[in-house]
């Protein structure tokens, strides 16, 4: 039977009262409008905070790289030290030092000690041999340089130069460094004068007296050359300052976005995937910038050496990108699997069924009091495993993507042990579980 607007259909459900007044109706409509509006406001703010966290994630990684990699002597030396044994860098240094030495040695210099009376006769005798002799001297010098560059002495010298200038790029990009690494115009250069001095002594020891003509040579080896060096100077100090608090802000924004969301598991998965996507953009940007950087290098610079130096300098950033992508995928998968979605339930059910099949296959029918205890505290134990994995990741000095994967595997194994010991089928387990 139909009811009027003022009949029972218009009253408070289940109250048994008669028609509601106009004021009560207005208040009820206001409440109905208020809660959806509040939910929409919280959802919008949650989405905004998560988006900001995803945008700030790559900036946080760069800021940490600037603060940690460039300000810490040990980390900086550990980063640039392998370059001393890189074949491309060795070849580039060898060519540069050889050219600098040959610029000070020629046949005219060698003939300067010959008496004026004998010089014309000697020059006529040399004739067309001038070129081969010059080439032979260059070969001797290059072999000496290559031998030194391939030695442990060069590796130690390379490390010493960079250790003395442990704030190499910090000082270079801020322009206030008097060390071996500095900014000159649009390039960050390393002075190879100590290398030339070492090679000169080796040549003299081998009997090439012409090496004594080599004066103190200050020749530069370009580490970075780009028109953007001056622009990087401007933002370098800001990133260095932001390195301590920008990652914290990013985490706070992500946590705030998750807590404000009505569906927090879904928001956590979205935040994890958003941050992972932001880090992936940083990784793509590093690869694209490498190509553009090498394409715009001057012709006199060695592309292979420049590429090796670039790859070594941004190694920490690339490791961070891979780690954050792996972590984002793991967190998103965990948030999804802990939910009540159809496919998530199917996966967790399959997991429990597989572990039950293992128990049955090895003949374990009961785990006794331990099983009852695990069943009672199974939720707390799962959270302990998750917290332990997070704690291990936080304590790891410089985690990589592989570290994240292995921690996840160990955590998954621990959860499998908890599920294996959970004796929910034992008599009395139902009562224990509801206690």
mmCIF file of N, CA and C in Angstrom, residues 230-240:
data_model
loop_
_atom_site.group_PDB
_atom_site.id
_atom_site.type_symbol
_atom_site.label_atom_id
_atom_site.label_comp_id
_atom_site.label_asym_id
_atom_site.label_seq_id
_atom_site.Cartn_x
_atom_site.Cartn_y
_atom_site.Cartn_z
ATOM 1 N N UNK A 230 76.224 26.192 -15.012
ATOM 2 C CA UNK A 230 75.920 27.423 -14.291
ATOM 3 C C UNK A 230 74.503 27.386 -13.705
ATOM 4 N N UNK A 231 73.564 26.767 -14.426
ATOM 5 C CA UNK A 231 72.212 26.647 -13.898
ATOM 6 C C UNK A 231 72.181 25.711 -12.690
ATOM 7 N N UNK A 232 72.967 24.627 -12.768
ATOM 8 C CA UNK A 232 73.007 23.686 -11.652
ATOM 9 C C UNK A 232 73.567 24.358 -10.412
ATOM 10 N N UNK A 233 74.515 25.270 -10.607
ATOM 11 C CA UNK A 233 75.055 26.003 -9.467
ATOM 12 C C UNK A 233 73.955 26.655 -8.646
ATOM 13 N N UNK A 234 72.969 27.216 -9.343
ATOM 14 C CA UNK A 234 71.915 27.968 -8.665
ATOM 15 C C UNK A 234 71.100 27.076 -7.744
ATOM 16 N N UNK A 235 70.734 25.884 -8.226
ATOM 17 C CA UNK A 235 69.884 25.008 -7.428
ATOM 18 C C UNK A 235 70.621 24.040 -6.538
ATOM 19 N N UNK A 236 71.945 23.960 -6.687
ATOM 20 C CA UNK A 236 72.709 22.971 -5.931
ATOM 21 C C UNK A 236 72.627 23.226 -4.430
ATOM 22 N N UNK A 237 72.813 24.452 -4.028
ATOM 23 C CA UNK A 237 72.791 24.779 -2.607
ATOM 24 C C UNK A 237 71.413 24.515 -2.010
ATOM 25 N N UNK A 238 70.357 24.839 -2.777
ATOM 26 C CA UNK A 238 68.998 24.589 -2.273
ATOM 27 C C UNK A 238 68.767 23.097 -2.066
ATOM 28 N N UNK A 239 69.233 22.267 -3.015
ATOM 29 C CA UNK A 239 69.073 20.830 -2.865
ATOM 30 C C UNK A 239 69.895 20.308 -1.694
ATOM 31 N N UNK A 240 71.066 20.880 -1.502
ATOM 32 C CA UNK A 240 71.908 20.453 -0.393
ATOM 33 C C UNK A 240 71.223 20.725 0.942
#
